[in-house]
């Protein structure tokens, strides 16, 4: 909302500058965001006195004047016929900027340097008059700023008001806060009216069909108005409050709205030939042309002001084009009403229109202000449009809305604020805000009568807020009650999951994975490509298709991040995200920890992606960032998180290449994630032209994998014996199975088995692969004899030959 | 040959051999031969006990002197070989790359914020992102059809694919307030970091997803002064010790009184600069005393208990702290950005 600074000061006489007023109001919760200096448009424009004026020989119409602008005389070339010595004129100095954006500079013509410009009304944007320059009245001070004459010697205060403060949407409302802060008396405009004999009620009747939504409707008739431009004072105040002047009648209704906060509407009385104003709900699919010349469809959510048969205005939002005041209008019907706030909210949504009127009604105007406001408008119409008000108003107000009484205990105020405010001071603040205050019978509480312009105040706490904002937060001392101890136990399951998430994150960071953060919103079409069967949560009102669904896997976010990085030539990636995936009913309620994680439709997951290579350095060669790096990462996570074994089993999954996708399972075969090499068609959709591997794990399920803390196991004091073995295996032999077999056959003396080489090629027959393993033997009880180790090694060799058709390669 | 001259001869022989040694291994061999347990010098010393008592002392002294001298020479020669073998050691070669990942800046920022509150005894809690109207609005004192709802443009979810009707994406982490209140008995002190969603056009200043940290305390005598205290303590710990705060009364349906909090500009300390748009203040969070209606909704008695709540935008804080100018960078996940922090 915008309002004139001068106007506020007329009502609340304070000597604050506009900036000070803005700051003090802001710190009292009436947020003034900007202060615009309206005299700024007349910068570098002054009153000048023409000292000499003569023709220029080479020109047929230009004249050369010398103009005293206070401290100096300037040479100015001027084309106007009416310039003469002795005149007081408006002069734009070098550097001034005209309303059309033109900048005044020195210009040399006919050997004379012109050092400014003598102005016409049009050049100042005051009127279309451009035949001659402005000749100012005598007696003005030479050199005085032009803003002191023309300007809106004023500031526009621009407010960002919170929705709970309808009372501050007017000059009086702002002035009320100013007066309360400054402790000064308010000077409200005096409303007085000379009326005709003829009564308003003789010409018009107001029928409210729906009193729930229109609790009050006040009408008044003003006859014989002369439509025309508004006087300067009215135009200036409107301009300084951000309103464009339209004509004197419309300007008066806007003026009173800005002054009191009560939206008014002026109809051409000729529209009410029926003698009736009927307020009723619109019919469904009714068509209505609003003042902005747009035909809109309305329905029962819109209240129409009608003459019984025709709709003339959408109540509280905007008038109709056909009932508006025109230059031919003579008699006027003024409306001041009180509409239900939530209805107006629905109406303006239906109409797709937000107006100054609807903004006030939907926050709540004062139901008891209609008569004052309508009389004020009539008074001004007499003044600026020569109207004749008929006697009285027609006021349909079936059920009077009374001010509320709310008790405020100063002790409670102390309890909330943490600082004691004397009850006399509280009373002073509330009275300053135009509330009535008396003592309760016990004397412990103040009984506050809350005026109907404060619909936001219904409870004690609302009054405490008023006291707080007027005293100012700055005057409340800071205290350290925040150090009070509380019981912060979490349930064991929540604790477990929180700890696991930290462990997973720290481990992945430690082994070189970078954390990403996806938005959670996702493109449903790509989700479907990744998981055609998996249901999605869809946004009903998305901002675009790109954000139309909630992600149902982390693969989506990881692939998006990979796309961004690969596009910028960062092709070697180790990425992870710990975040939620979403789906109907996928929450953890049914899991091992019922009622712990209260989310029903989301699950915390871990997603990890690799692509590209480890870059070589000066002594190591490059190695692929692929599936096996992921397996290694899972082992690292298991070790750090003390997690039970995670099984991997082949499964056809659309996100992965055929034969290269697997589900991750617990011991019982329950699925807890997936791992594999991403399908090339999917990569193509993500503009990625290199192979990508990823895995996903359900963090909530993983919590169930956490094993008990281990008991200490004694360390063997005896030396280990290492034996290497080079094998040629069929391609189809799974190395993992072979390693498991070696451990089983070797028994407890085999401490570990490692694969240290794998190759195919020249020395290896077609369809075979060469695998080199290293076995470490150690006993907890004694030093192993080499014959015993050799015997075990031989047993393993026999087993590998029999079970895996392995050939043993000689060294 | 007297024992003394034997010692002298041995010393000069050993010195000559040490000088001609061509490697550290040669030096070690010489050392063993002359000084080792079965070496030549100890052999001479073994004979000392057979000498006349008056001869023992000078011989012992000479033998000891010879030992010290030889040991010194051995060490010198060993060092000379060591330094010559270091000639090909280039300490300026780059270190072996060891990959270390970086946390996402938003996650780190949330963790840093939570850590400060943890140190003051706040519990860190989470709440759901897919939320009901009641937890996001209703129980937080947002009446249906109230203009306050316009302050937070909401993504609503479609009743489809098994999802029940009436769900939305939470617009603030304040939903955790009610969810935790339902579970706990006061006094409580909680911070809740998390993701929130707003139906907003994406630009460099706004994104449809962002993160918040909600904090609240409820107890028998929790006051506005305590709220001011905790926020000042947090900002001074997180940003800088000389930070000042300014509270502008404002409106949030779930707190009353409410305020928006500005922090003195980090860059210009309130004098005015481009970061604070020449205002000297930076808007940093919203806060207030928990509205009695919120308390009543969860069965807390507002006559006995009071509390405060605050909420801060994580992106905004990270942007201020690191002078980041485009919020979208957080969600693009370009490693050139992420690895800067």
Coordinates of C-alpha atoms in Angstrom, one line a residue, chain A residues 349-677:
Chain A
X349 CA -10.0 -15.7 -7.0
X350 CA -12.9 -16.6 -9.2
X351 CA -12.7 -13.2 -11.0
X352 CA -8.9 -13.4 -11.2
X353 CA -8.8 -9.8 -10.1
X354 CA -7.1 -8.2 -7.1
X355 CA -8.1 -4.6 -6.5
X356 CA -7.5 -2.0 -3.8
X357 CA -11.0 -2.8 -2.7
X358 CA -10.7 -6.6 -2.5
X359 CA -7.4 -6.3 -0.8
X360 CA -9.1 -4.4 2.0
X361 CA -12.2 -6.4 2.2
X362 CA -10.5 -9.8 2.3
X363 CA -8.4 -8.6 5.3
X364 CA -11.4 -7.1 7.0
X365 CA -12.6 -3.5 7.0
X366 CA -14.4 -1.8 9.9
X367 CA -18.2 -2.6 9.7
X368 CA -19.0 0.5 11.7
X369 CA -17.3 2.9 9.4
X370 CA -19.7 2.9 6.5
X371 CA -21.7 5.9 7.5
X372 CA -18.8 8.1 8.3
X373 CA -17.0 7.2 5.1
X374 CA -20.1 7.7 2.9
X375 CA -20.8 11.1 4.5
X376 CA -17.2 12.1 4.0
X377 CA -17.4 11.2 0.3
X378 CA -20.6 13.2 0.0
X379 CA -19.0 16.2 1.7
X380 CA -16.1 16.0 -0.8
X381 CA -18.4 15.6 -3.8
X382 CA -20.1 18.9 -2.8
X383 CA -16.7 20.5 -2.6
X384 CA -15.1 19.2 -5.8
X385 CA -18.1 18.3 -8.0
X386 CA -20.8 20.6 -6.8
X387 CA -23.2 17.8 -5.9
X388 CA -26.3 18.0 -3.8
X389 CA -26.6 15.2 -1.2
X390 CA -30.0 14.0 -0.4
X391 CA -30.9 13.7 3.2
X392 CA -29.7 10.8 5.2
X393 CA -28.5 7.4 4.1
X394 CA -30.1 4.1 3.6
X395 CA -28.3 1.8 5.9
X396 CA -29.2 -1.9 5.9
X397 CA -27.3 -3.4 8.9
X398 CA -29.6 -6.1 10.3
X399 CA -27.2 -7.3 13.0
X400 CA -24.9 -4.8 14.5
X401 CA -21.3 -5.9 15.0
X402 CA -20.1 -4.7 18.5
X403 CA -16.6 -4.1 19.7
X404 CA -15.1 -7.0 21.5
X405 CA -14.0 -6.9 25.1
X406 CA -10.7 -8.7 25.8
X407 CA -9.0 -9.0 29.2
X408 CA -5.3 -8.4 29.5
X409 CA -3.4 -9.4 32.6
X410 CA -0.2 -7.4 33.0
X411 CA 1.3 -10.4 34.7
X412 CA 0.7 -12.5 31.6
X413 CA 2.3 -9.8 29.5
X414 CA 5.4 -10.0 31.8
X415 CA 5.4 -13.8 31.4
X416 CA 5.5 -13.7 27.6
X417 CA 7.8 -10.7 27.2
X418 CA 10.2 -11.5 29.9
X419 CA 10.2 -7.9 31.1
X420 CA 7.8 -6.2 33.4
X421 CA 5.7 -3.4 31.8
X422 CA 3.8 -1.3 34.3
X423 CA 0.0 -1.5 33.8
X424 CA -0.2 2.3 33.4
X425 CA 2.2 2.1 30.4
X426 CA 0.2 -0.8 28.9
X427 CA -3.0 1.2 29.3
X428 CA -1.3 4.2 27.7
X429 CA -0.2 2.2 24.7
X430 CA -3.6 0.6 24.1
X431 CA -5.4 4.0 24.5
X432 CA -2.9 5.4 22.0
X433 CA -4.1 2.7 19.6
X434 CA -7.7 4.0 20.2
X435 CA -8.8 1.1 22.4
X436 CA -10.9 1.5 25.4
X437 CA -9.4 0.4 28.7
X438 CA -11.0 -0.2 32.1
X439 CA -10.0 -2.2 35.1
X440 CA -11.5 -5.6 35.9
X441 CA -13.4 -6.1 39.1
X442 CA -10.5 -7.7 40.8
X443 CA -8.2 -5.0 39.5
X444 CA -5.7 -7.5 38.2
X445 CA -6.7 -7.3 34.6
X446 CA -7.3 -4.6 32.1
X447 CA -10.6 -4.9 30.2
X448 CA -9.9 -3.7 26.7
X449 CA -12.6 -2.7 24.3
X450 CA -11.2 -3.5 20.9
X451 CA -12.6 -1.3 18.1
X452 CA -14.1 -3.0 15.1
X453 CA -11.3 -1.8 12.9
X454 CA -9.0 -4.3 14.6
X455 CA -10.6 -7.7 13.6
X456 CA -7.2 -9.3 14.3
X457 CA -7.4 -8.7 18.0
X458 CA -9.6 -11.3 19.7
X459 CA -7.4 -12.7 22.5
X460 CA -5.1 -11.6 25.3
X461 CA -2.0 -12.6 23.3
X462 CA -3.1 -10.3 20.5
X463 CA -3.0 -7.4 22.9
X464 CA 0.4 -8.4 24.2
X465 CA 1.6 -8.3 20.7
X466 CA 0.4 -4.7 20.4
X467 CA 2.2 -3.8 23.6
X468 CA 5.3 -5.5 22.4
X469 CA 5.4 -3.8 19.0
X470 CA 4.8 -0.3 20.4
X471 CA 7.4 -0.8 23.1
X472 CA 9.7 -2.2 20.5
X473 CA 11.7 -5.5 20.5
X474 CA 14.9 -3.4 21.0
X475 CA 13.7 -2.5 24.5
X476 CA 13.3 -6.1 25.6
X477 CA 16.5 -7.4 27.3
X478 CA 18.0 -10.6 26.0
X479 CA 18.0 -13.5 28.5
X480 CA 19.4 -16.9 28.6
X481 CA 16.4 -19.1 29.4
X482 CA 17.4 -21.0 26.3
X483 CA 20.0 -22.8 28.3
X484 CA 17.4 -24.6 30.5
X485 CA 17.9 -28.4 30.4
X486 CA 15.5 -30.7 28.6
X487 CA 15.2 -34.4 28.2
X488 CA 16.6 -35.0 24.7
X489 CA 16.4 -38.8 24.5
X490 CA 15.6 -40.1 21.0
X491 CA 14.0 -43.5 20.5
X492 CA 16.6 -46.1 19.9
X493 CA 15.5 -46.6 16.3
X494 CA 15.7 -42.9 15.5
X495 CA 19.1 -42.7 17.1
X496 CA 20.3 -45.7 15.1
X497 CA 19.1 -44.3 11.8
X498 CA 20.5 -40.9 12.5
X499 CA 23.9 -42.4 13.4
X500 CA 23.9 -44.6 10.4
X501 CA 23.3 -41.7 8.1
X502 CA 26.3 -39.9 9.6
X503 CA 28.5 -43.0 9.2
X504 CA 27.4 -43.5 5.6
X505 CA 28.1 -39.9 4.8
X506 CA 31.5 -39.7 6.5
X507 CA 32.6 -42.9 5.0
X508 CA 31.7 -42.0 1.5
X509 CA 33.3 -38.5 1.9
X510 CA 36.4 -40.2 3.2
X511 CA 36.8 -42.5 0.3
X512 CA 36.4 -39.8 -2.3
X513 CA 32.7 -39.5 -3.1
X514 CA 31.2 -36.1 -3.5
X515 CA 27.8 -35.3 -2.0
X516 CA 25.1 -33.9 -4.2
X517 CA 21.6 -32.6 -3.3
X518 CA 18.7 -33.2 -5.6
X519 CA 15.5 -31.1 -5.4
X520 CA 13.1 -34.0 -4.8
X521 CA 10.9 -32.7 -7.6
X522 CA 11.4 -34.6 -10.8
X523 CA 10.4 -35.0 -14.4
X524 CA 7.8 -37.8 -14.3
X525 CA 8.6 -38.9 -17.9
X526 CA 12.2 -39.6 -17.0
X527 CA 11.2 -41.4 -13.8
X528 CA 9.0 -43.6 -15.8
X529 CA 11.9 -44.4 -18.1
X530 CA 14.0 -45.5 -15.1
X531 CA 11.3 -47.4 -13.3
X532 CA 8.3 -48.0 -15.6
X533 CA 6.4 -50.0 -13.0
X534 CA 7.0 -47.9 -9.9
X535 CA 4.2 -45.5 -9.0
X536 CA 4.9 -41.8 -8.7
X537 CA 3.6 -39.1 -6.5
X538 CA 2.3 -36.3 -8.8
X539 CA 2.1 -32.6 -8.1
X540 CA -1.4 -31.3 -8.8
X541 CA -0.2 -27.8 -9.6
X542 CA 3.3 -28.1 -10.9
X543 CA 5.3 -25.1 -12.2
X544 CA 6.4 -27.2 -15.1
X545 CA 6.7 -30.8 -16.3
X546 CA 10.3 -30.8 -15.2
X547 CA 9.0 -30.5 -11.6
X548 CA 5.8 -32.5 -12.1
X549 CA 6.5 -35.5 -9.9
X550 CA 8.3 -36.5 -6.8
X551 CA 11.4 -38.6 -7.4
X552 CA 10.9 -42.3 -6.7
X553 CA 14.6 -43.2 -6.9
X554 CA 17.9 -41.4 -6.3
X555 CA 19.0 -42.7 -9.7
X556 CA 17.1 -39.8 -11.2
X557 CA 19.0 -37.1 -9.2
X558 CA 22.4 -38.8 -9.6
X559 CA 21.9 -39.1 -13.4
X560 CA 20.9 -35.5 -13.6
X561 CA 24.0 -34.4 -11.7
X562 CA 26.2 -36.7 -13.9
X563 CA 24.6 -35.0 -17.0
X564 CA 25.5 -31.5 -15.7
X565 CA 29.1 -32.5 -14.9
X566 CA 29.8 -34.5 -18.0
X567 CA 28.4 -31.6 -20.1
X568 CA 31.1 -29.4 -18.5
X569 CA 33.8 -31.9 -19.2
X570 CA 34.0 -33.2 -15.6
X571 CA 33.8 -36.8 -16.8
X572 CA 35.3 -38.7 -13.9
X573 CA 32.7 -38.8 -11.1
X574 CA 32.1 -40.3 -7.8
X575 CA 28.8 -39.0 -6.5
X576 CA 26.4 -39.8 -3.7
X577 CA 23.2 -38.5 -2.2
X578 CA 21.5 -39.3 1.1
X579 CA 18.0 -38.2 0.7
X580 CA 14.3 -39.1 0.5
X581 CA 12.5 -40.9 -2.3
X582 CA 8.8 -40.6 -2.4
X583 CA 5.9 -43.0 -3.0
X584 CA 2.4 -43.6 -1.6
X585 CA 2.7 -45.6 1.6
X586 CA 6.4 -46.4 1.3
X587 CA 7.1 -45.0 4.7
X588 CA 8.7 -47.0 7.5
X589 CA 5.6 -47.7 9.6
X590 CA 5.4 -51.4 8.7
X591 CA 9.1 -51.9 9.3
X592 CA 11.0 -53.1 12.2
X593 CA 10.5 -49.8 14.0
X594 CA 6.8 -48.9 14.0
X595 CA 5.8 -45.3 14.7
X596 CA 9.4 -44.1 14.6
X597 CA 9.7 -42.3 11.4
X598 CA 6.4 -40.7 11.1
X599 CA 6.6 -40.1 7.4
X600 CA 4.2 -42.2 5.5
X601 CA 5.1 -41.5 1.9
X602 CA 8.8 -41.1 1.8
X603 CA 11.9 -43.1 2.7
X604 CA 15.5 -42.1 3.3
X605 CA 17.8 -43.7 0.8
X606 CA 21.5 -43.7 -0.3
X607 CA 22.4 -43.5 -3.9
X608 CA 25.9 -43.7 -5.3
X609 CA 27.1 -43.2 -8.9
X610 CA 30.5 -43.6 -10.6
X611 CA 31.6 -43.0 -14.1
X612 CA 34.8 -42.3 -16.0
X613 CA 38.2 -43.1 -14.6
X614 CA 40.6 -42.6 -11.8
X615 CA 43.1 -40.3 -13.5
X616 CA 46.7 -41.6 -13.6
X617 CA 49.5 -39.8 -11.8
X618 CA 53.2 -40.0 -12.3
X619 CA 53.5 -43.5 -10.9
X620 CA 50.2 -45.2 -11.3
X621 CA 48.1 -45.9 -14.3
X622 CA 44.4 -45.1 -14.8
X623 CA 41.7 -47.4 -13.6
X624 CA 38.0 -47.4 -14.4
X625 CA 35.4 -45.9 -12.0
X626 CA 32.9 -48.7 -12.5
X627 CA 30.8 -51.4 -10.9
X628 CA 33.7 -52.9 -8.9
X629 CA 34.5 -49.5 -7.3
X630 CA 30.8 -49.5 -6.2
X631 CA 31.3 -53.0 -4.7
X632 CA 34.4 -51.8 -2.9
X633 CA 32.4 -48.8 -1.6
X634 CA 29.7 -51.1 -0.2
X635 CA 32.3 -53.1 1.6
X636 CA 33.8 -49.9 3.1
X637 CA 30.3 -48.9 4.2
X638 CA 29.7 -52.3 5.7
X639 CA 33.0 -52.1 7.6
X640 CA 32.4 -48.6 9.0
X641 CA 28.7 -49.1 9.7
X642 CA 29.2 -52.6 11.2
X643 CA 26.6 -53.9 8.8
X644 CA 25.7 -57.5 8.1
X645 CA 26.4 -59.0 4.7
X646 CA 24.6 -57.6 1.8
X647 CA 23.8 -60.2 -0.9
X648 CA 23.8 -59.5 -4.6
X649 CA 21.7 -61.4 -7.0
X650 CA 21.0 -61.0 -10.7
X651 CA 17.7 -59.6 -11.7
X652 CA 16.2 -58.0 -14.8
X653 CA 15.8 -54.3 -14.0
X654 CA 14.9 -51.7 -16.7
X655 CA 17.4 -49.1 -15.3
X656 CA 20.3 -51.4 -16.0
X657 CA 21.9 -53.1 -19.0
X658 CA 20.6 -56.5 -19.6
X659 CA 22.7 -59.0 -17.5
X660 CA 24.4 -56.2 -15.6
X661 CA 21.8 -55.3 -13.1
X662 CA 21.4 -56.9 -9.6
X663 CA 19.2 -56.5 -6.6
X664 CA 20.8 -56.1 -3.2
X665 CA 19.3 -58.3 -0.5
X666 CA 19.5 -59.2 3.1
X667 CA 20.1 -62.7 4.3
X668 CA 16.5 -63.7 4.0
X669 CA 16.3 -62.5 0.4
X670 CA 14.4 -59.3 1.1
X671 CA 15.3 -56.6 -1.4
X672 CA 17.0 -53.5 0.0
X673 CA 18.5 -51.9 -3.0
X674 CA 20.0 -52.4 -6.5
X675 CA 23.3 -52.1 -8.3
X676 CA 24.4 -52.3 -11.9
X677 CA 25.5 -50.6 -15.1

